[in-house]
Coordinates of N, CA and C in Angstrom, one line a residue:
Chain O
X1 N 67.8 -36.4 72.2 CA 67.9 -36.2 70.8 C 68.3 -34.8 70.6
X2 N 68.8 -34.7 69.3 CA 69.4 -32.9 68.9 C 68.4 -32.8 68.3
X3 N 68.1 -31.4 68.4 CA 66.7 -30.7 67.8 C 67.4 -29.6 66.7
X4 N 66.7 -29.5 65.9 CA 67.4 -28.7 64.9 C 66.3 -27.6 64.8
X5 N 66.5 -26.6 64.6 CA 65.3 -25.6 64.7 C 66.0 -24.7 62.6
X6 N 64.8 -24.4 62.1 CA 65.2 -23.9 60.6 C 65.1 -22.4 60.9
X7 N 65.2 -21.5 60.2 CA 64.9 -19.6 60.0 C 65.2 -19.3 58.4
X8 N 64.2 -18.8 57.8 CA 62.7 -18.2 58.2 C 62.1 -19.9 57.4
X9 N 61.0 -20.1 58.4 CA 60.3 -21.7 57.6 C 60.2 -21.2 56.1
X10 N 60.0 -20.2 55.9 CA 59.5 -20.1 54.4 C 60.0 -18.7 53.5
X11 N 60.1 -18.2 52.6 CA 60.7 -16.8 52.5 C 60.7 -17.3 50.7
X12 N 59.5 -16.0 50.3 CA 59.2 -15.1 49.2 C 60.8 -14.8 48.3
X13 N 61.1 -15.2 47.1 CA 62.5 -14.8 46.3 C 62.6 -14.7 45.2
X14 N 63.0 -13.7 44.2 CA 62.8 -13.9 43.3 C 64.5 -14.3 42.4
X15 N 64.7 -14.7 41.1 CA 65.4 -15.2 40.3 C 66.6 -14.1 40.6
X16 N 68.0 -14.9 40.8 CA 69.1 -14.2 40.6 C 69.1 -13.5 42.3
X17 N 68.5 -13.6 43.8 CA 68.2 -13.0 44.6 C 69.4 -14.2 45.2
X18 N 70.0 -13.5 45.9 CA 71.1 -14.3 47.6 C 70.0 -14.5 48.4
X19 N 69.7 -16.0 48.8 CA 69.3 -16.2 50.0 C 70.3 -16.7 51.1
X20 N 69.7 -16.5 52.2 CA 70.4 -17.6 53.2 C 69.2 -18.1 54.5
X21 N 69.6 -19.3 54.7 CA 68.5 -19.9 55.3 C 69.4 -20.7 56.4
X22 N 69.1 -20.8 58.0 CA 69.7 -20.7 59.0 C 69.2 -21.7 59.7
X23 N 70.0 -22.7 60.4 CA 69.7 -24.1 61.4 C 70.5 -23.7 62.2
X24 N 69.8 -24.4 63.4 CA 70.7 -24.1 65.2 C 70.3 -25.5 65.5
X25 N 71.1 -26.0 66.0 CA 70.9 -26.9 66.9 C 70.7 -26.7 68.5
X26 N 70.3 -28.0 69.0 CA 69.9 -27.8 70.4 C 71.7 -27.9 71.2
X27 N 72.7 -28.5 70.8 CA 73.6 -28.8 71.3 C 75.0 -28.8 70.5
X28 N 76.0 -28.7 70.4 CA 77.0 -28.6 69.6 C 77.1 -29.6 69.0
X29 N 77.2 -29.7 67.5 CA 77.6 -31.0 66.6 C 78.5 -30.5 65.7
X30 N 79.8 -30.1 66.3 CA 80.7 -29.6 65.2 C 80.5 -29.2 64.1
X31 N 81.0 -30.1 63.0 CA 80.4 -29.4 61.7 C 79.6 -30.8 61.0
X32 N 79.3 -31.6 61.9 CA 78.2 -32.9 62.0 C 76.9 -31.9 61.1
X33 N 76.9 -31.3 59.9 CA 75.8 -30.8 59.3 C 75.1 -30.6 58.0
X34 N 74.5 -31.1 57.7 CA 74.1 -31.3 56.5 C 73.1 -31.1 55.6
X35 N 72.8 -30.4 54.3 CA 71.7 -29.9 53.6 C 71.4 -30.5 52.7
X36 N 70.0 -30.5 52.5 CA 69.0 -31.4 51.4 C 68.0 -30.4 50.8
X37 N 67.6 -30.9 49.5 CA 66.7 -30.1 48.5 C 65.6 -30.9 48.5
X38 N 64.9 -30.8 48.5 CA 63.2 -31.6 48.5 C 62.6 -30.7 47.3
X39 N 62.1 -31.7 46.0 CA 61.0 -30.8 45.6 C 59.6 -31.9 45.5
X40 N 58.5 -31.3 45.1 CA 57.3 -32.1 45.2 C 57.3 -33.3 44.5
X41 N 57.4 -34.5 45.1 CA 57.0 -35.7 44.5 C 58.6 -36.6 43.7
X42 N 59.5 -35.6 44.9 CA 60.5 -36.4 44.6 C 61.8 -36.3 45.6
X43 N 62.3 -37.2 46.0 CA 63.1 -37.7 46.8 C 64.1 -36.5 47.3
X44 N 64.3 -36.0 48.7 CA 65.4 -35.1 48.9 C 67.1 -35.6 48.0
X45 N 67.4 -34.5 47.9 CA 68.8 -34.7 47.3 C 69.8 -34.0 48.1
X46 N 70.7 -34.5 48.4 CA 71.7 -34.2 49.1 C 72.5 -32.8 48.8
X47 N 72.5 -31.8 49.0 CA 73.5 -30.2 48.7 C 74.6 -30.3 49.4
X48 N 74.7 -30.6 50.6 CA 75.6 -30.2 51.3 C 76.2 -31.0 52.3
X49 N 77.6 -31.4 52.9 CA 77.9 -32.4 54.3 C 78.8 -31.5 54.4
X50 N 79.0 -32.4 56.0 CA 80.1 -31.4 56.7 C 80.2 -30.3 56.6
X51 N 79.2 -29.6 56.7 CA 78.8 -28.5 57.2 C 79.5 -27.5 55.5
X52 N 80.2 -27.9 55.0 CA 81.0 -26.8 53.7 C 80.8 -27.5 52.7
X53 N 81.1 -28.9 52.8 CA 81.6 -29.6 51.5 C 80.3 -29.5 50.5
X54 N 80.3 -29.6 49.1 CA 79.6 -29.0 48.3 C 80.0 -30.9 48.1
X55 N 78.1 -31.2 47.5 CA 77.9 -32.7 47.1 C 78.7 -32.9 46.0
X56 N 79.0 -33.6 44.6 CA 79.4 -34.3 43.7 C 78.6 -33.7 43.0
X57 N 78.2 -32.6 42.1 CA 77.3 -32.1 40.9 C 76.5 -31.3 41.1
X58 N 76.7 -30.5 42.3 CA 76.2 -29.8 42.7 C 76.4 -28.3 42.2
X59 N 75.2 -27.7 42.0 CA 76.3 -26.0 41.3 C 76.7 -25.6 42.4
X60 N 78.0 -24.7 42.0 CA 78.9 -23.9 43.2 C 77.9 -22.3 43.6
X61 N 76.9 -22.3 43.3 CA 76.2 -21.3 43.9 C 75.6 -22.1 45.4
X62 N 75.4 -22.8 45.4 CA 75.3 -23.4 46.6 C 76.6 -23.2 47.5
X63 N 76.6 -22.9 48.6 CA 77.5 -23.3 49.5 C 76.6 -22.9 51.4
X64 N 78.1 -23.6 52.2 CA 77.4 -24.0 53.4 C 78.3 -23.1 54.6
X65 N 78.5 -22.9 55.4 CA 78.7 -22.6 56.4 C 78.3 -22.5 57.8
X66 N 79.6 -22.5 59.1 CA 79.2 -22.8 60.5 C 79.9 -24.3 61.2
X67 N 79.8 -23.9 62.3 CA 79.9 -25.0 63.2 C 79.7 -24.9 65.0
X68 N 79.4 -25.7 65.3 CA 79.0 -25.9 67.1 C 77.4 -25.8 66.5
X69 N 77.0 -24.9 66.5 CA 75.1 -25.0 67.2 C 74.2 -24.2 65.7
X70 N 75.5 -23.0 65.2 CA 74.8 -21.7 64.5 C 75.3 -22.4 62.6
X71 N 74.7 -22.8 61.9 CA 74.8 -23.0 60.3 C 73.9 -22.6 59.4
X72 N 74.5 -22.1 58.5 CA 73.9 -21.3 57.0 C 73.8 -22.0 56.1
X73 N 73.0 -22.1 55.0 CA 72.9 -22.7 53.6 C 72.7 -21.1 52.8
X74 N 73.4 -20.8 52.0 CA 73.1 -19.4 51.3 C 73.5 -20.2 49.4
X75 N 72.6 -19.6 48.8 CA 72.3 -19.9 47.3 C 72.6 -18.6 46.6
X76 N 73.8 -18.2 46.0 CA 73.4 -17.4 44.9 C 72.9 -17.1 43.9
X77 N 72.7 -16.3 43.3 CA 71.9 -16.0 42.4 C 70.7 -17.2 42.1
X78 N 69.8 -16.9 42.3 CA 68.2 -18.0 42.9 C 68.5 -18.2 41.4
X79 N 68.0 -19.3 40.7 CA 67.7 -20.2 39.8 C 66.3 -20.5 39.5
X80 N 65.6 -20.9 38.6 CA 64.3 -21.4 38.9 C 63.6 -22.6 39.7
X81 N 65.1 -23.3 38.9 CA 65.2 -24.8 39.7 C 65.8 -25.0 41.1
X82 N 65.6 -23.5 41.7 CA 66.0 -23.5 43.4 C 65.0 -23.7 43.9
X83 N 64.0 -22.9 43.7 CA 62.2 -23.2 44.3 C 62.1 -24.0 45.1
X84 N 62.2 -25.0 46.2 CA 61.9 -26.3 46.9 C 62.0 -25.9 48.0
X85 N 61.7 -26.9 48.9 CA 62.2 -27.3 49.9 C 63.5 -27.4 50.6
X86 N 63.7 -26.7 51.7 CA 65.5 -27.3 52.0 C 65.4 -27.8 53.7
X87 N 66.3 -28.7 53.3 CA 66.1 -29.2 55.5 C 67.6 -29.3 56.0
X88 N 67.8 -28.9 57.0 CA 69.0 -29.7 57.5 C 68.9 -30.5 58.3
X89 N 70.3 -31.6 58.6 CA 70.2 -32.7 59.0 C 71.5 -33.0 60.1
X90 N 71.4 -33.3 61.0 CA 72.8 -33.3 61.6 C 73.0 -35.3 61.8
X91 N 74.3 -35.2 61.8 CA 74.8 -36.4 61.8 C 76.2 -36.7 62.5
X92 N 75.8 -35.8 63.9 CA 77.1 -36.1 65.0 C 76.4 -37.2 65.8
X93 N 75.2 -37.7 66.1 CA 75.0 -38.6 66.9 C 73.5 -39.1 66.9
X94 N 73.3 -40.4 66.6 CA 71.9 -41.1 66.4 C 71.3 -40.5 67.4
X95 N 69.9 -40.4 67.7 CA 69.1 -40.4 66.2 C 69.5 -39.2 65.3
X96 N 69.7 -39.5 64.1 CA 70.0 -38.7 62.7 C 68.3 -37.8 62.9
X97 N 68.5 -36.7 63.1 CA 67.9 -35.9 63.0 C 67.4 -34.6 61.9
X98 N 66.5 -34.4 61.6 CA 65.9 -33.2 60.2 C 65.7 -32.1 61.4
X99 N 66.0 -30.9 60.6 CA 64.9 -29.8 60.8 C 63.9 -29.3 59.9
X100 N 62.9 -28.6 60.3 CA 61.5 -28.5 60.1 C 61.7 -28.2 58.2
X101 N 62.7 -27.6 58.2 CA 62.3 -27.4 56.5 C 62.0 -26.3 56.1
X102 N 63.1 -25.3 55.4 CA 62.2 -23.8 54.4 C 62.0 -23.9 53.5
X103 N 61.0 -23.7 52.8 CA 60.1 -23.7 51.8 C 61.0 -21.8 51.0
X104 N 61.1 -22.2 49.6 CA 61.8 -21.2 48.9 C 60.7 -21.1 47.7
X105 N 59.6 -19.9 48.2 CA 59.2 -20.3 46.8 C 58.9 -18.0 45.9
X106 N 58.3 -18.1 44.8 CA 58.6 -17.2 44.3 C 57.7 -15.9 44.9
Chain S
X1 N 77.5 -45.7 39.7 CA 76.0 -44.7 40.2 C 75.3 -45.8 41.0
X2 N 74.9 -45.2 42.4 CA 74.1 -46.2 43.2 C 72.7 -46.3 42.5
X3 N 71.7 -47.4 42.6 CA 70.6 -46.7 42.4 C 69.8 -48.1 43.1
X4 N 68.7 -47.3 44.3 CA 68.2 -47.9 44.9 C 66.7 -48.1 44.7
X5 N 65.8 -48.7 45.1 CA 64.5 -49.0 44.6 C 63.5 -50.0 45.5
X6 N 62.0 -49.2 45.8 CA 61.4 -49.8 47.3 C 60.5 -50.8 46.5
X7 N 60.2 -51.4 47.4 CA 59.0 -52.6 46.9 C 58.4 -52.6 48.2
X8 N 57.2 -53.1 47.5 CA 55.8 -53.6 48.9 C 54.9 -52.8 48.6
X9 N 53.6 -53.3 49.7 CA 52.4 -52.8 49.2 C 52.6 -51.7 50.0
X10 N 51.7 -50.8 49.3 CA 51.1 -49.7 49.0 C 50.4 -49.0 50.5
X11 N 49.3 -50.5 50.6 CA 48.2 -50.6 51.5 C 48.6 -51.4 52.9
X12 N 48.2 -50.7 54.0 CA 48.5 -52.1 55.2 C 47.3 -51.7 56.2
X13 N 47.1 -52.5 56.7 CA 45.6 -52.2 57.6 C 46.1 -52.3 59.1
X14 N 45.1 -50.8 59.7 CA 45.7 -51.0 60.9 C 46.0 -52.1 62.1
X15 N 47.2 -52.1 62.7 CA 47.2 -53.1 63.9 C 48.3 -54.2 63.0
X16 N 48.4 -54.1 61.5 CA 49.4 -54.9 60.9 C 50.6 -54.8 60.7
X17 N 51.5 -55.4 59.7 CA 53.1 -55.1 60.1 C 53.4 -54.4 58.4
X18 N 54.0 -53.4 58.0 CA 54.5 -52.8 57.3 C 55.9 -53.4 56.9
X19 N 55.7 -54.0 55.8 CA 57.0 -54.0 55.2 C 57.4 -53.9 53.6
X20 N 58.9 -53.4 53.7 CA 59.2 -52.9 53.0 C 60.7 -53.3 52.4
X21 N 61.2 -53.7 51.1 CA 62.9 -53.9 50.7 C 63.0 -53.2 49.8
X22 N 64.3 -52.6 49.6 CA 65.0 -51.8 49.2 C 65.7 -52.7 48.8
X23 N 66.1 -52.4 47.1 CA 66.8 -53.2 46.0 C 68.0 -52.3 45.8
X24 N 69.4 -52.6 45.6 CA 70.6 -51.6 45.9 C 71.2 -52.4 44.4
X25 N 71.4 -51.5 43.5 CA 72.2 -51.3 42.1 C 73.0 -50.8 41.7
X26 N 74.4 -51.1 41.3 CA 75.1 -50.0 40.6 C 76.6 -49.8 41.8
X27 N 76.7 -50.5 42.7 CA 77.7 -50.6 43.5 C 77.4 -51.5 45.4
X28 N 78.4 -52.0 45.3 CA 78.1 -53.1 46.7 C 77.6 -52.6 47.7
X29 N 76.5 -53.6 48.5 CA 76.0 -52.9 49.6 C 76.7 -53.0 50.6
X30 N 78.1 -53.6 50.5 CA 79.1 -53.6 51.7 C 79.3 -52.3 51.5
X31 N 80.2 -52.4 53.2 CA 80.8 -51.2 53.6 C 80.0 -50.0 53.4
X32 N 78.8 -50.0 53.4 CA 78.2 -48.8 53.7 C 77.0 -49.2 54.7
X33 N 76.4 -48.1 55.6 CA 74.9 -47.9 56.4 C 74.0 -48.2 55.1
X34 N 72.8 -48.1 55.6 CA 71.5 -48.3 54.5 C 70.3 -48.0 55.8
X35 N 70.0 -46.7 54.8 CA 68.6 -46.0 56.3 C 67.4 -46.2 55.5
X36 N 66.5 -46.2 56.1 CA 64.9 -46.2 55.9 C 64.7 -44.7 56.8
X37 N 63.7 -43.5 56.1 CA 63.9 -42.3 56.4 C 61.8 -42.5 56.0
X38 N 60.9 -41.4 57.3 CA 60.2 -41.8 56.3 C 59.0 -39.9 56.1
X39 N 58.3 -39.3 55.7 CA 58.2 -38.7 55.6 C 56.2 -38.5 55.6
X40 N 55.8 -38.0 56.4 CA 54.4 -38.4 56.2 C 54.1 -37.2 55.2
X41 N 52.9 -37.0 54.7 CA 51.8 -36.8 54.0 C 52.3 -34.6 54.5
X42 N 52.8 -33.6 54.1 CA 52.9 -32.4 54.1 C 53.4 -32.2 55.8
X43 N 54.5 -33.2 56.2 CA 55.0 -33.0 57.2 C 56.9 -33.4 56.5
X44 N 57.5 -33.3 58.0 CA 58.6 -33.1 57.7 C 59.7 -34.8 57.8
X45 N 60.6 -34.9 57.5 CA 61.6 -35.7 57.7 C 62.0 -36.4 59.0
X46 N 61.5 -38.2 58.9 CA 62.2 -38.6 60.4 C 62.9 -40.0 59.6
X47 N 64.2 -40.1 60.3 CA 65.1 -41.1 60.3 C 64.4 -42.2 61.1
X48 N 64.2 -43.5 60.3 CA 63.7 -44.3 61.4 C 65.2 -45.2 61.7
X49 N 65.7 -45.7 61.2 CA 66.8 -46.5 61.2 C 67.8 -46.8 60.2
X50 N 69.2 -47.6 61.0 CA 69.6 -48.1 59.8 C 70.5 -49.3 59.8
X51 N 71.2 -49.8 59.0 CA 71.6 -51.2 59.2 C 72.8 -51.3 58.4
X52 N 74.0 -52.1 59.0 CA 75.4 -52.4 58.4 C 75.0 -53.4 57.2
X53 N 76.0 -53.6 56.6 CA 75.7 -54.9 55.7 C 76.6 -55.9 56.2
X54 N 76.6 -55.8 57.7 CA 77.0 -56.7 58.6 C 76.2 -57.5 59.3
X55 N 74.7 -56.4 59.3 CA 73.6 -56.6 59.9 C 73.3 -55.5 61.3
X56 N 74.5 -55.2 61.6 CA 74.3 -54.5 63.0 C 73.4 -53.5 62.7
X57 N 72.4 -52.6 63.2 CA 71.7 -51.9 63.5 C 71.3 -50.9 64.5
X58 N 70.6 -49.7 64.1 CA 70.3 -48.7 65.0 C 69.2 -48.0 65.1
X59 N 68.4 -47.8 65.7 CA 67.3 -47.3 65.5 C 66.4 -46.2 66.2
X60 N 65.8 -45.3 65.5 CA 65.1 -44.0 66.2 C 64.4 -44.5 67.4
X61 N 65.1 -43.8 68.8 CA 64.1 -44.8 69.7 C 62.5 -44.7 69.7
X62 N 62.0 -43.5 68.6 CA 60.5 -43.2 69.3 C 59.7 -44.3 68.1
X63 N 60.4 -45.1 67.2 CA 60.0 -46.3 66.8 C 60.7 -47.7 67.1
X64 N 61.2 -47.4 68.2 CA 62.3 -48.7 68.2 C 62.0 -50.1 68.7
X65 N 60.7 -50.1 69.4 CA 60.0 -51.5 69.8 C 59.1 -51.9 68.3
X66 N 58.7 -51.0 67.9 CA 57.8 -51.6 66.9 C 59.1 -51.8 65.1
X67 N 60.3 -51.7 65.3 CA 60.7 -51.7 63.9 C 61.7 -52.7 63.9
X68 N 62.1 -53.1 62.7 CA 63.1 -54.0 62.5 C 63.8 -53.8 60.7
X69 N 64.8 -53.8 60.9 CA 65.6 -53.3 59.7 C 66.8 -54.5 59.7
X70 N 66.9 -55.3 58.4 CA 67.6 -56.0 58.1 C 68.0 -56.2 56.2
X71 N 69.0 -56.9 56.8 CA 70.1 -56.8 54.8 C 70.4 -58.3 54.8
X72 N 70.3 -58.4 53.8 CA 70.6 -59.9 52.7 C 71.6 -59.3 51.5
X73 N 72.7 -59.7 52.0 CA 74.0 -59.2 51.2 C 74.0 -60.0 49.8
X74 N 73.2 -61.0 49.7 CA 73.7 -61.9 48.6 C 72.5 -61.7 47.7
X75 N 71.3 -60.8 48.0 CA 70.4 -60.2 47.3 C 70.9 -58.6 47.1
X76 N 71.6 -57.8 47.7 CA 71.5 -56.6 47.6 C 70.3 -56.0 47.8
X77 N 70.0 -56.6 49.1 CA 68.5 -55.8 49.8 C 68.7 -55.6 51.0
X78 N 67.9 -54.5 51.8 CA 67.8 -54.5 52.8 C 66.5 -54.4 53.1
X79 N 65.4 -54.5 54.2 CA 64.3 -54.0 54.3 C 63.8 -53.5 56.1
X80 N 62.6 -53.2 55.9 CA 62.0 -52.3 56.7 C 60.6 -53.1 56.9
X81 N 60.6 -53.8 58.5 CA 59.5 -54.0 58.9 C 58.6 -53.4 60.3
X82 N 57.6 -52.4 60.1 CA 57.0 -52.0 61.0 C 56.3 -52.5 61.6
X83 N 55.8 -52.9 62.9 CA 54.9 -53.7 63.3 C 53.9 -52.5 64.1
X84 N 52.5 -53.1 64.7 CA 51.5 -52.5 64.7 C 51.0 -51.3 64.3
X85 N 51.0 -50.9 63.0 CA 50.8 -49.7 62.3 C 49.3 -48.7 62.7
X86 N 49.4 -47.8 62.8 CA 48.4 -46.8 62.6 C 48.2 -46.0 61.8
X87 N 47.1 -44.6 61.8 CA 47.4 -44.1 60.3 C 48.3 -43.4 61.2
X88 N 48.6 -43.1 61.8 CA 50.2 -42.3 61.9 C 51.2 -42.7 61.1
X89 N 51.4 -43.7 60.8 CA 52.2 -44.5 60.2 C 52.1 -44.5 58.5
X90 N 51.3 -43.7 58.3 CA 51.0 -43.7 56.6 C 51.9 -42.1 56.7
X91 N 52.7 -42.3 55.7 CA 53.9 -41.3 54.5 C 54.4 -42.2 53.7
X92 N 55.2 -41.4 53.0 CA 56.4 -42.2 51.6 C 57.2 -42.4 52.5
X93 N 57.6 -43.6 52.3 CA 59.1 -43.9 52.6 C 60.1 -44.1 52.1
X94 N 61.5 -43.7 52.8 CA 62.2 -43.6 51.6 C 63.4 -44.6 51.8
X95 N 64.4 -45.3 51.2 CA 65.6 -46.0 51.4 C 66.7 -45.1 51.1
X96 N 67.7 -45.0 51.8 CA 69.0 -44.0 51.4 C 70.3 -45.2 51.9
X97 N 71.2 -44.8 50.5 CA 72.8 -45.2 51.3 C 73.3 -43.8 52.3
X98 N 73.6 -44.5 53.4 CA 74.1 -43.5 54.5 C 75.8 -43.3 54.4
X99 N 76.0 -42.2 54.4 CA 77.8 -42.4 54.3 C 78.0 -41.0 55.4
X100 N 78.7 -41.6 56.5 CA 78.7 -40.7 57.7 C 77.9 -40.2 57.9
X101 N 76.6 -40.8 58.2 CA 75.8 -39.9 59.1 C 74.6 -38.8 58.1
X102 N 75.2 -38.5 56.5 CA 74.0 -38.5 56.0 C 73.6 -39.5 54.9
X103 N 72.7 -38.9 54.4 CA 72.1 -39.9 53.2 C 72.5 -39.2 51.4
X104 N 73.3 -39.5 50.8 CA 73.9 -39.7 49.5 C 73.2 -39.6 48.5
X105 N 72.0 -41.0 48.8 CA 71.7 -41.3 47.7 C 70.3 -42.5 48.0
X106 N 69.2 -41.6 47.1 CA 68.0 -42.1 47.8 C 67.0 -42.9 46.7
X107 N 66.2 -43.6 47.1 CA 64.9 -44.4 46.0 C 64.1 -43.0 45.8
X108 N 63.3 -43.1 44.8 CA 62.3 -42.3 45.1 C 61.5 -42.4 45.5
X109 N 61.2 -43.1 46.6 CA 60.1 -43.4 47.7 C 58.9 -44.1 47.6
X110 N 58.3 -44.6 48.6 CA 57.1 -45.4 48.3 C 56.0 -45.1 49.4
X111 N 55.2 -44.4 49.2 CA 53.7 -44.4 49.4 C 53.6 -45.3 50.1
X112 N 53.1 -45.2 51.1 CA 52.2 -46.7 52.7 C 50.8 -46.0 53.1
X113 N 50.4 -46.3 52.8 CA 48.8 -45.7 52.8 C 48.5 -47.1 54.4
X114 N 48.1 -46.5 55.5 CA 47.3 -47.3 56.6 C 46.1 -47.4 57.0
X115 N 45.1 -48.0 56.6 CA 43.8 -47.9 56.0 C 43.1 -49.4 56.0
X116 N 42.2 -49.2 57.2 CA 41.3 -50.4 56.5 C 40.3 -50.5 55.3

């Protein structure tokens, strides 16, 4: 199985702050990569595929970057409605794999 | 706009079989994957499987003896049966259309509580 490892699990931000939040995989999955928003008590939503592509209604403060092992998710200017949960997910080869998940909170 | 939606109980008691369908609205369940993803209780994200609307199938192998995932094209369902449950086995679960490898577009999940 590919293991996806997150950095930093968790990280303190305040409104209008650049984050960026970092997945490695255990093995190269081109740009097989993908980001999701989790918040409490409701279904992850999709942010990001293929490692760049920005979802269907997604704000353009979102964006993605990387490929082989080392990928980024970086948010500009933080929002209130950024707060959540984010995971990545790779999708070069069953099992479809998560990693652990950073928690973005204030 | 897809929109998907889980059914089944709530409750399953251990050593029983968990099951679960996913109702698919708002566009055909051909030509796409259809995953069951499930999420326990303040833990993280695991893919259990997923299924063609051919029927063919794939599955996480660290549940793959005990699961079974199948579609009924002429219902726009697919479902999710677990067999010998533990509370390990209690999180939400969730149904998602898969389109290469991720997930699009998800139910809002259903609660499986494993409990006698």
């Amino acid at each position: 199985d590919i293991q996806l490892t997150q950095s930093p699990s968790s990280l303190s931000a305040s409104v209008g702050d650049r984050i960026t939040i970092t997945c490695r995989a255990s093995q190269t999955i081109s740009i097989y990569l993908n980001w999701y928003q989790e918040k409490p008590g409701k279904a992850p939503k999709l942010l990001i595929y293929s490692a760049t592509s920005l979802q269907s209604g997604v704000p353009s403060r979102f964006s993605g970057s990387g490929s082989g092992t080392h990928f980024t998710l970086t948010i500009d200017s933080l929002q209130p409605e950024d707060f959540a949960t984010y995971y990545c997910q790779q999708s070069y080869s069953p099992p479809l794999t998560f990693g652990p998940g950073t928690k973005v909170d204030i | 706009q897809v929109q998907l939606q889980e059914s089944g109980p709530g409750l399953v008691k251990p050593s029983e079989t968990l099951s679960l369908t996913c109702s698919v609205s708002g566009d055909s369940i051909s030509s796409f994957y259809w995953s069951w993803i499930r999420q326990p209780p303040g833990k993280g994200l695991e893919w259990i499987g997923f299924v063609y609307y051919t029927g063919s199938t794939d599955y996480n192998p660290s549940l793959k003896s005990r699961v079974t995932i199948s579609v009924d094209t002429s219902k726009s369902q697919f479902s999710l049966r677990l067999s010998s449950v533990t509370a390990a086995d209690t999180a939400v679960y969730y149904c998602a259309r898969t389109t290469a490898g991720f997930f699009d577009f998800w139910a809002q999940g259903a609660l499986v509580t494993v409990s006698s």
